[in-house]
Coordinates of C-alpha atoms in Angstrom, one line a residue:
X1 CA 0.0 0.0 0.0
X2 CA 3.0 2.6 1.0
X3 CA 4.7 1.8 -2.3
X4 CA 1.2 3.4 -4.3
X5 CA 0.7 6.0 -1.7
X6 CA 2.1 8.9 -4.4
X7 CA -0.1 7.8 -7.0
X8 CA -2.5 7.7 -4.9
X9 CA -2.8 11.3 -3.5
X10 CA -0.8 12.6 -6.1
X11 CA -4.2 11.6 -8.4
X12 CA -6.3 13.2 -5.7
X13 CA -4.9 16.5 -5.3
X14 CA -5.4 16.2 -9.2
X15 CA -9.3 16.2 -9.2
X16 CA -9.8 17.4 -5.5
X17 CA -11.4 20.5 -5.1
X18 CA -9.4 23.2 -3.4
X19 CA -10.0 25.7 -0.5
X20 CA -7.7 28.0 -2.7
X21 CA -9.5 28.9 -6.2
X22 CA -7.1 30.7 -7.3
X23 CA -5.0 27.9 -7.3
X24 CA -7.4 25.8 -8.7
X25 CA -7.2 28.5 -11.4
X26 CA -3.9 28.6 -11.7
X27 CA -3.8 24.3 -12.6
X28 CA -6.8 24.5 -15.1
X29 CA -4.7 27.0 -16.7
X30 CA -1.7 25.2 -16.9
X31 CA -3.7 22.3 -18.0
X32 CA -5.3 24.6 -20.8
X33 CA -2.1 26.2 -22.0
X34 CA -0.5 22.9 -22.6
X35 CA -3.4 22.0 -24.2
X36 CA -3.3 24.8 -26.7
X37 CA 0.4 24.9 -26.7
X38 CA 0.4 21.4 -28.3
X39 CA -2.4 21.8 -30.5
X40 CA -0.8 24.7 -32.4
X41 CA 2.6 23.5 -32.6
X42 CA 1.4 20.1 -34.1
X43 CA -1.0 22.2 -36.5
X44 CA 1.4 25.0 -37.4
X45 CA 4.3 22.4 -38.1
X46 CA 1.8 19.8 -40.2
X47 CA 1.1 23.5 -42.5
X48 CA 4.7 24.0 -42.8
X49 CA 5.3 20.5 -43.8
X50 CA 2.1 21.0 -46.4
X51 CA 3.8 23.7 -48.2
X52 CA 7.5 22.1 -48.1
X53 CA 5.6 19.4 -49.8
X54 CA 4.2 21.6 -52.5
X55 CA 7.4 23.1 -52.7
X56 CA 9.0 20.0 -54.0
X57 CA 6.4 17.8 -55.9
X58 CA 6.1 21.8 -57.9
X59 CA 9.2 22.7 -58.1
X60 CA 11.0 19.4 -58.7
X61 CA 8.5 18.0 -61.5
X62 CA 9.5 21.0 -63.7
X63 CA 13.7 21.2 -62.4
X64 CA 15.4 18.1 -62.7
X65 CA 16.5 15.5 -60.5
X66 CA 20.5 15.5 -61.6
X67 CA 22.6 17.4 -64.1
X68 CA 25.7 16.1 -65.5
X69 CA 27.8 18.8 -67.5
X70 CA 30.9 18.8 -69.4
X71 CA 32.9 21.9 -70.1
X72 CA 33.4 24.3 -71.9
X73 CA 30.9 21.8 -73.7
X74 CA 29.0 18.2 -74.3
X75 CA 29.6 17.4 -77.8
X76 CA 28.6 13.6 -78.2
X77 CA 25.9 13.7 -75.8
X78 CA 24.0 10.5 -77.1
X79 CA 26.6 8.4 -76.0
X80 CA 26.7 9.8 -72.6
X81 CA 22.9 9.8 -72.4
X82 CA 23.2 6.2 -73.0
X83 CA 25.5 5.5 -70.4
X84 CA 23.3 7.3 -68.1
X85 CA 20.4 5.3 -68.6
X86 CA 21.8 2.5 -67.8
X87 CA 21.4 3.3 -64.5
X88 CA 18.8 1.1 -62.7
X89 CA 17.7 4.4 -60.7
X90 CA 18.1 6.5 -63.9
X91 CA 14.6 6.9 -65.8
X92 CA 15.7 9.0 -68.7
X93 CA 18.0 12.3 -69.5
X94 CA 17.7 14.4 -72.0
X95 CA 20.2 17.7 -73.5
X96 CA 20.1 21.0 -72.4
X97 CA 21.6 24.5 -72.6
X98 CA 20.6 27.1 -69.9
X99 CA 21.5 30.8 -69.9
X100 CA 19.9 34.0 -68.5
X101 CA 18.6 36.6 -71.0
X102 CA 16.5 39.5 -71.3
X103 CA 13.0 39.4 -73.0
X104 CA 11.4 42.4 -74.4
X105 CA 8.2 43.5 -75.7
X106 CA 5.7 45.8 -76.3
X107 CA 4.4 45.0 -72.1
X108 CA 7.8 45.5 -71.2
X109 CA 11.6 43.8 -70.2
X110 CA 12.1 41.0 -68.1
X111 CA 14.9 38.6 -66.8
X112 CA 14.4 34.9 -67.6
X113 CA 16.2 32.0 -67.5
X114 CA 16.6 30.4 -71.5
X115 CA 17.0 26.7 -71.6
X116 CA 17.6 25.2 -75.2
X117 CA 16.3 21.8 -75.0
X118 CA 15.3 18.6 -77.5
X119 CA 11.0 18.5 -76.5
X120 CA 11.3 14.8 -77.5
X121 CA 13.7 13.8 -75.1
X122 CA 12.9 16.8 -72.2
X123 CA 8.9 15.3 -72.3
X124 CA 10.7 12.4 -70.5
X125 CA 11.9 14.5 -67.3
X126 CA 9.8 17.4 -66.9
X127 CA 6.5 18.0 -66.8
X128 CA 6.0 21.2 -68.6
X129 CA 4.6 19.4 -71.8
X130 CA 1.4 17.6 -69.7
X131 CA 1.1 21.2 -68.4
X132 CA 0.9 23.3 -71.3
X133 CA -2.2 25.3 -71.4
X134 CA -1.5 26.9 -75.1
X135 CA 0.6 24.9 -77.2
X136 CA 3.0 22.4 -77.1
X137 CA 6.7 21.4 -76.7
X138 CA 6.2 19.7 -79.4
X139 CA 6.1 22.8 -82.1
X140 CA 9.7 24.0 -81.0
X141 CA 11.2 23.0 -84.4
X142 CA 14.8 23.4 -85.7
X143 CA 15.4 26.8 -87.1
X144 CA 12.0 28.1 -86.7
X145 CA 13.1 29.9 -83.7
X146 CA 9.7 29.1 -81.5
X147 CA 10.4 29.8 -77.8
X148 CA 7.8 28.1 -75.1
X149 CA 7.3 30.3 -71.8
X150 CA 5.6 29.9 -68.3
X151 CA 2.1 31.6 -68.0
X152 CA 2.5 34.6 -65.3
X153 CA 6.0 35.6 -68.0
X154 CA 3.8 35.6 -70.8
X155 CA 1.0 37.4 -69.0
X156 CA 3.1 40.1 -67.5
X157 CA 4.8 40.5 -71.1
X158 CA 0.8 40.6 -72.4
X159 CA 1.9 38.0 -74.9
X160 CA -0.1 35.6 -77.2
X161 CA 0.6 32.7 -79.1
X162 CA 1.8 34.1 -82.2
X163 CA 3.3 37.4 -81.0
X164 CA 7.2 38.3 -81.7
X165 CA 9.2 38.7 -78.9
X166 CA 13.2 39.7 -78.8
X167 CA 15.5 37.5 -76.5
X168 CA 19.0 39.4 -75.9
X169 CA 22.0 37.3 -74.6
X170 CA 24.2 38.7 -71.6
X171 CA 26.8 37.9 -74.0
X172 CA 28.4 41.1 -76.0
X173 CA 30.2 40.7 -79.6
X174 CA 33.1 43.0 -80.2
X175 CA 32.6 44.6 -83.7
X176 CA 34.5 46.8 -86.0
X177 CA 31.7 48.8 -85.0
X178 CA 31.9 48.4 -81.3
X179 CA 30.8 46.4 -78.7
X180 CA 27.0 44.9 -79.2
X181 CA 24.3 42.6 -76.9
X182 CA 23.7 39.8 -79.2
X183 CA 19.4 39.5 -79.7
X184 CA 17.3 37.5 -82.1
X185 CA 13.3 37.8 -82.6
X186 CA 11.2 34.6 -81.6
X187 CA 7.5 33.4 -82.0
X188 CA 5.5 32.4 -78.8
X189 CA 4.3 28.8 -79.8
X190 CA 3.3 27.4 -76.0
X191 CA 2.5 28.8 -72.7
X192 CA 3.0 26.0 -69.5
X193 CA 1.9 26.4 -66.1
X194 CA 3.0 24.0 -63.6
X195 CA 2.3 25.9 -60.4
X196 CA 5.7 27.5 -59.4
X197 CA 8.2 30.3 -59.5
X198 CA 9.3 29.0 -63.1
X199 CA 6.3 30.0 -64.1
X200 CA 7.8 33.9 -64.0
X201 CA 11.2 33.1 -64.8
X202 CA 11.4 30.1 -67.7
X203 CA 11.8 29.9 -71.4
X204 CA 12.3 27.4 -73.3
X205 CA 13.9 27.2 -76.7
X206 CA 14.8 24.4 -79.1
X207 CA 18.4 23.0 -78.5
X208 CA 19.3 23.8 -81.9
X209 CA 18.4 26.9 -82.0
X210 CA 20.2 27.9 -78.8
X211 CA 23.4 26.4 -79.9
X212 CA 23.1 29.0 -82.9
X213 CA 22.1 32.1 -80.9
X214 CA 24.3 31.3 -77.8
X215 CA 27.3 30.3 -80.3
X216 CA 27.8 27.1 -78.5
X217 CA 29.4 24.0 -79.8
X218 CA 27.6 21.0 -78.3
X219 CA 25.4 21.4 -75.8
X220 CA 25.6 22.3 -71.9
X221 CA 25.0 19.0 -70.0
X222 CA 22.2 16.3 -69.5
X223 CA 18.9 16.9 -67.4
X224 CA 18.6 13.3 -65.6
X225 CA 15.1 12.0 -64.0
X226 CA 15.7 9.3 -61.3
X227 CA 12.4 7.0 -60.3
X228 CA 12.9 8.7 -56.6
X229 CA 13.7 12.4 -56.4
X230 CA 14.7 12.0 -52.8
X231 CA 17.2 9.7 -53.5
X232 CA 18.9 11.9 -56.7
X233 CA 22.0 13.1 -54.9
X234 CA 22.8 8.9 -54.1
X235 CA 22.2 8.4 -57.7
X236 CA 23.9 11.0 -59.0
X237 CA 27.0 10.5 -56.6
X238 CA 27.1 6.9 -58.0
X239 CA 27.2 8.4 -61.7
X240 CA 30.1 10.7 -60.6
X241 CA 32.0 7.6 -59.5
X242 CA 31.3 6.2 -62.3
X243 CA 31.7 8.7 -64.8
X244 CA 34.9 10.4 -63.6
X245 CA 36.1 13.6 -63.3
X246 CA 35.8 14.8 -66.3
X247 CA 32.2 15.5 -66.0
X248 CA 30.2 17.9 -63.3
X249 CA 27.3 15.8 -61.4
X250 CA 25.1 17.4 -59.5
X251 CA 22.0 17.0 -57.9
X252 CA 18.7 18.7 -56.9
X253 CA 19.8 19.5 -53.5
X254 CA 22.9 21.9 -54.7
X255 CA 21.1 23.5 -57.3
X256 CA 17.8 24.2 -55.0
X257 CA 19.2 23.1 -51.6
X258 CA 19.3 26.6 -50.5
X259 CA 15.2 27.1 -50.7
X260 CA 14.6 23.7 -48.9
X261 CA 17.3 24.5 -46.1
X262 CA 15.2 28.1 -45.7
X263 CA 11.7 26.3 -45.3
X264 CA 13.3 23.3 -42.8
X265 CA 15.1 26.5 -40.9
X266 CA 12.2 28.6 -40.7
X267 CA 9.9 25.5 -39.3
X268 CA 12.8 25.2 -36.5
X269 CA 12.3 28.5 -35.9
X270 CA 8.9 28.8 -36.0
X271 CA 8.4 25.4 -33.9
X272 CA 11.4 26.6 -31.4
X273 CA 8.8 29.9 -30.9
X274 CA 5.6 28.0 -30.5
X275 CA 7.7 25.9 -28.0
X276 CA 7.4 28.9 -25.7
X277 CA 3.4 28.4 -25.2
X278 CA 4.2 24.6 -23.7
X279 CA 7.2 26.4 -21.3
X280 CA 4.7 29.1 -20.3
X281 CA 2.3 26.5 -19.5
X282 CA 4.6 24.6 -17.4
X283 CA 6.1 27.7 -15.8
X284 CA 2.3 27.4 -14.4
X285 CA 2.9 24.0 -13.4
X286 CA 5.4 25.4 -11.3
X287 CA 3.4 28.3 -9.9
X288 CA 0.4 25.9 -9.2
X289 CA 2.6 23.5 -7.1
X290 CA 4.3 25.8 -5.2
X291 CA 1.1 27.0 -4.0
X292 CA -0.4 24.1 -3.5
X293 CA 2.8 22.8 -1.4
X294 CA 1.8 26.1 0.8
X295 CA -1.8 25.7 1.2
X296 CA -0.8 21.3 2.3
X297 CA 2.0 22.1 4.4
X298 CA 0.0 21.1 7.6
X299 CA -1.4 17.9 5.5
X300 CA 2.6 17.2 4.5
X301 CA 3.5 16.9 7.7
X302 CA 1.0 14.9 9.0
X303 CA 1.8 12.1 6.1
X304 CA 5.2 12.6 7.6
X305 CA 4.2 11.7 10.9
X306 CA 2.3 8.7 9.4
X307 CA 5.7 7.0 8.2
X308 CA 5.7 8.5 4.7
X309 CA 9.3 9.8 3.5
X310 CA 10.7 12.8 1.9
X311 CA 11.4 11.2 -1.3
X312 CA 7.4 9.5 -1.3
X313 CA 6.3 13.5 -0.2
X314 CA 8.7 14.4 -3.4
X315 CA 7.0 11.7 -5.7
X316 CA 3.5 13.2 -4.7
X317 CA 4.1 16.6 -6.3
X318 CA 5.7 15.1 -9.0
X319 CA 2.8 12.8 -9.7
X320 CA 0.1 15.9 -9.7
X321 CA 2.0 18.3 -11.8
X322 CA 3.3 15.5 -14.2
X323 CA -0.6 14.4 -14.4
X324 CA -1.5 18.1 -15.2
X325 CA 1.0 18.1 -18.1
X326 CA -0.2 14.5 -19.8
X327 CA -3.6 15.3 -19.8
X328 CA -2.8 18.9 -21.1
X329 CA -0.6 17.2 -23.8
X330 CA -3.2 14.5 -24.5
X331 CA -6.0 16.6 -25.1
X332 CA -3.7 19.3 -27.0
X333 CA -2.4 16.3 -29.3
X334 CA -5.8 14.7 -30.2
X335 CA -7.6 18.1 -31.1
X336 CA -4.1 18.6 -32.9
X337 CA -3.9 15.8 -34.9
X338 CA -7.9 16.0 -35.7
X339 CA -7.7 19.7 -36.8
X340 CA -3.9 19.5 -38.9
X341 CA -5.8 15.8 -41.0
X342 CA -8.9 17.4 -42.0
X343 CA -7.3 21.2 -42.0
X344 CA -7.8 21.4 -45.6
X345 CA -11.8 20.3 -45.8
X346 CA -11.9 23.1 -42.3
X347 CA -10.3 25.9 -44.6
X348 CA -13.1 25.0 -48.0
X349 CA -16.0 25.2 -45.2
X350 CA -15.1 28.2 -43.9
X351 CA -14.4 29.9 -47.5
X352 CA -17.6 28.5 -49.0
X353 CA -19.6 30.1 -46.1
X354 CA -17.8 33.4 -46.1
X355 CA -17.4 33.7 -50.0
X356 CA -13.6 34.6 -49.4
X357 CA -10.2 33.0 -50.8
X358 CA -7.7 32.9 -48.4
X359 CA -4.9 31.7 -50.9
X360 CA -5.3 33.2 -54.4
X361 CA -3.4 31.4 -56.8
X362 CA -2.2 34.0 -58.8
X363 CA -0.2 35.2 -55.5
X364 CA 0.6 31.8 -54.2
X365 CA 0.3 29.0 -56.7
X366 CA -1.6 27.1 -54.7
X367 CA -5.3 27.5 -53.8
X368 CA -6.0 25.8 -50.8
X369 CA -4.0 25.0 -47.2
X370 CA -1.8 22.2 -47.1
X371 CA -1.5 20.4 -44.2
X372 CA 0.9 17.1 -43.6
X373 CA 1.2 15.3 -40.5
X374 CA 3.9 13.6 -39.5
X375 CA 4.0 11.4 -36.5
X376 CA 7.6 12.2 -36.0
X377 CA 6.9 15.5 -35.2
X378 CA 3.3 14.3 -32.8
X379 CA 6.0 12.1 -30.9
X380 CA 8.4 15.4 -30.4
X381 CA 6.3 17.6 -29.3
X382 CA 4.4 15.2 -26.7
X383 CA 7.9 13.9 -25.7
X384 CA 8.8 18.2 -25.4
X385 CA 5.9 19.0 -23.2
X386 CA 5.6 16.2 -21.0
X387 CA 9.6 15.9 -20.4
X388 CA 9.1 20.0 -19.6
X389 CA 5.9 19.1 -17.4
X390 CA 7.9 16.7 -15.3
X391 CA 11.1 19.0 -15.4
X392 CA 8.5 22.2 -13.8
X393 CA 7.4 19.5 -11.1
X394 CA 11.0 19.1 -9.7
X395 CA 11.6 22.4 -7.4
X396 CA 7.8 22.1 -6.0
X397 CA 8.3 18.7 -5.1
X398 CA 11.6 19.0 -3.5
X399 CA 10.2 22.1 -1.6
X400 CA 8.0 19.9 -0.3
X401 CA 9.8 17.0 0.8
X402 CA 12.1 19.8 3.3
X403 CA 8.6 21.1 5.1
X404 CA 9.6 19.3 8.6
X405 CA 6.5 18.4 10.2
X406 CA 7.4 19.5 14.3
X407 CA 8.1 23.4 12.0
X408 CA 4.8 22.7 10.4
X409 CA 2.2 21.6 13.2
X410 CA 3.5 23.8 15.6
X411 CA 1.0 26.8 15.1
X412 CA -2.0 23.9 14.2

């Protein structure tokens, strides 16, 4: 019976009702904040790992999963496709040239990123040709000088299929006659829309036709598609092994790394803030106790008497706050995990009943909230707050395990 006397009362003081309200208060608080505390930290983080998703299954369909480049250029690219492809990981690769330019029109100048590229072979890595929504990859044809662009470039440029555009290279030709920008006109055959930031920044231009206007011998390197894009920069490091040093392999991860690392810093960030709620709360674990070991000295020291010891007293505080904290968390987690699974049907509700948009896709390429859970992330944040719940018990209880019961009873 001694051995489950802190479970015991530590339970009771739990559920009993107090002489003190305010400290009453003070627990259903803490129970509440921790509540809360986990709830949005478990929702906040499943919307962060929404849009990191949308991020990548946008952004990677349309940027490829490994490069491999040769300089100052590729010239027998077939044979090193070929080589490439046989690659059990390796789904196909296909020839590119990329540069920046400027394009100008009648709506204005912008900065894009030009990529020559075979549409026959590039169909098999990106996704640009099941996006096209004017057009096709298709009609980019050898020495027709077509050019295919992303919908919010074509729209700020107030282009149309059909319309004459001039593309000017960044590189300069000395002349007799000075120094010149090197431009060419093109025809808008296709507009794509994929869902991303390429959709304001990409161009795409037969192969052939960019070896002509960007005066290059053979073409830049290989765009490579591997059957897992999270497992590209194993792939790609076994081509570079394999392949040598006389070619540049990269993956997804250098080339875009930088955006991921922002988004997976920012939701440490933004997770390491929202941690602060659960601390507050059991800062108030700490506040209740201490004031509960006040207003039970005089019942402390008559368990004393009783034959209960100062490690038993300890466990009993450490039993009621921990309790406070795991029924905070476990309520906190459930509505949590409830609210971040079902977030996007919540968000479609509440915008079909208030006729609103909260995310317009013109701004945001996307139109809805993403929300992913992960159960890595449930199991951190319960293990967080109830590891801080039992770390805000510790002082209370050890308070209370010194009250010396002659010191305490004297006055009773």
């Amino acid at each position: 019976m001694l051995k489950n006397i802190p479970l015991y009362i530590g339970l009771r003081y739990t559920r009993a009702k107090r002489r003190n309200q305010f400290i009453s208060f003070i627990s259903a608080f803490s129970l509440v904040g921790m509540a809360l505390g986990v709830m949005a930290l478990i929702i906040v983080l499943s919307v962060m790992n929404g849009f990191d998703r949308e991020m990548k299954e946008r952004i990677l369909s349309v940027i490829p999963h490994g490069f491999v480049d040769q300089l100052p250029a590729l010239n027998d690219w077939q044979e090193l496709s070929t080589q490439v492809n046989q690659h059990p990981q390796v789904v196909a690769s296909a020839p590119y040239i990329s540069s920046s330019a400027m394009v100008s029109y009648a709506g204005g100048v912008e900065a894009i990123e030009l990529q020559g590229i075979l549409p026959e072979a590039e169909a098999q890595v990106s996704i640009v040709e099941q996006r096209m929504v004017i057009g096709s990859m298709m009609q980019l044809q050898p020495g027709e000088y077509g050019i295919v662009m992303g919908r919010l470039l074509a729209s700020r440029l107030m282009l149309a299929p059909g319309d004459k555009i001039r593309i000017t290279s960044p590189e300069i030709n000395i002349t007799p006659m000075g120094a010149f920008a090197r431009s060419r006109s093109f025809t808008l055959v296709g507009v794509f829309e994929v869902g991303a930031q390429v959709d304001s920044t990409l161009a795409l231009i037969h192969v052939q036709d960019a070896q002509k206007f960007l005066r290059k011998p053979g073409v830049q390197g290989l765009h490579v598609k591997t059957d897992n894009m999270f497992a590209a920069a194993q792939v790609m490091g076994e081509l570079r092994a394999q392949l040598g040093d006389d070619y540049r392999v990269k993956d997804w991860s250098q080339t875009q790394g930088s955006l991921f690392q922002a988004v997976k810093m920012e939701k440490i960030v933004v997770g390491a803030l929202l941690m602060i709620i659960i601390a507050v709360a059991a800062f108030n674990i700490v506040s209740s106790l201490v004031l509960m070991v006040a207003d039970k000295r005089s019942d402390i020291a008559v368990l004393r008497t009783m034959g209960v010891s100062a490690r038993q007293v300890m466990a009993i505080f450490i039993v009621q706050g921990s309790a406070v904290g795991f029924f905070g968390t476990f309520i906190g987690t459930a509505i949590g995990c409830v609210v971040a699974s079902s977030l996007t049907s919540i968000m479609s509700a509440v915008e079909s009943l208030f006729g609103m948009q909260v995310f317009d896709p013109e701004v945001y390429f996307i139109s809805q909230l993403p929300s992913v859970l992960l159960w890595q992330d449930v199991l951190l944040i319960c293990g967080t707050a109830l590891l801080l719940s039992f770390v805000a018990t510790l002082y209370p209880a050890y308070r209370a395990a010194q009250i010396e019961p002659a010191e305490a009873l004297r006055y009773e």
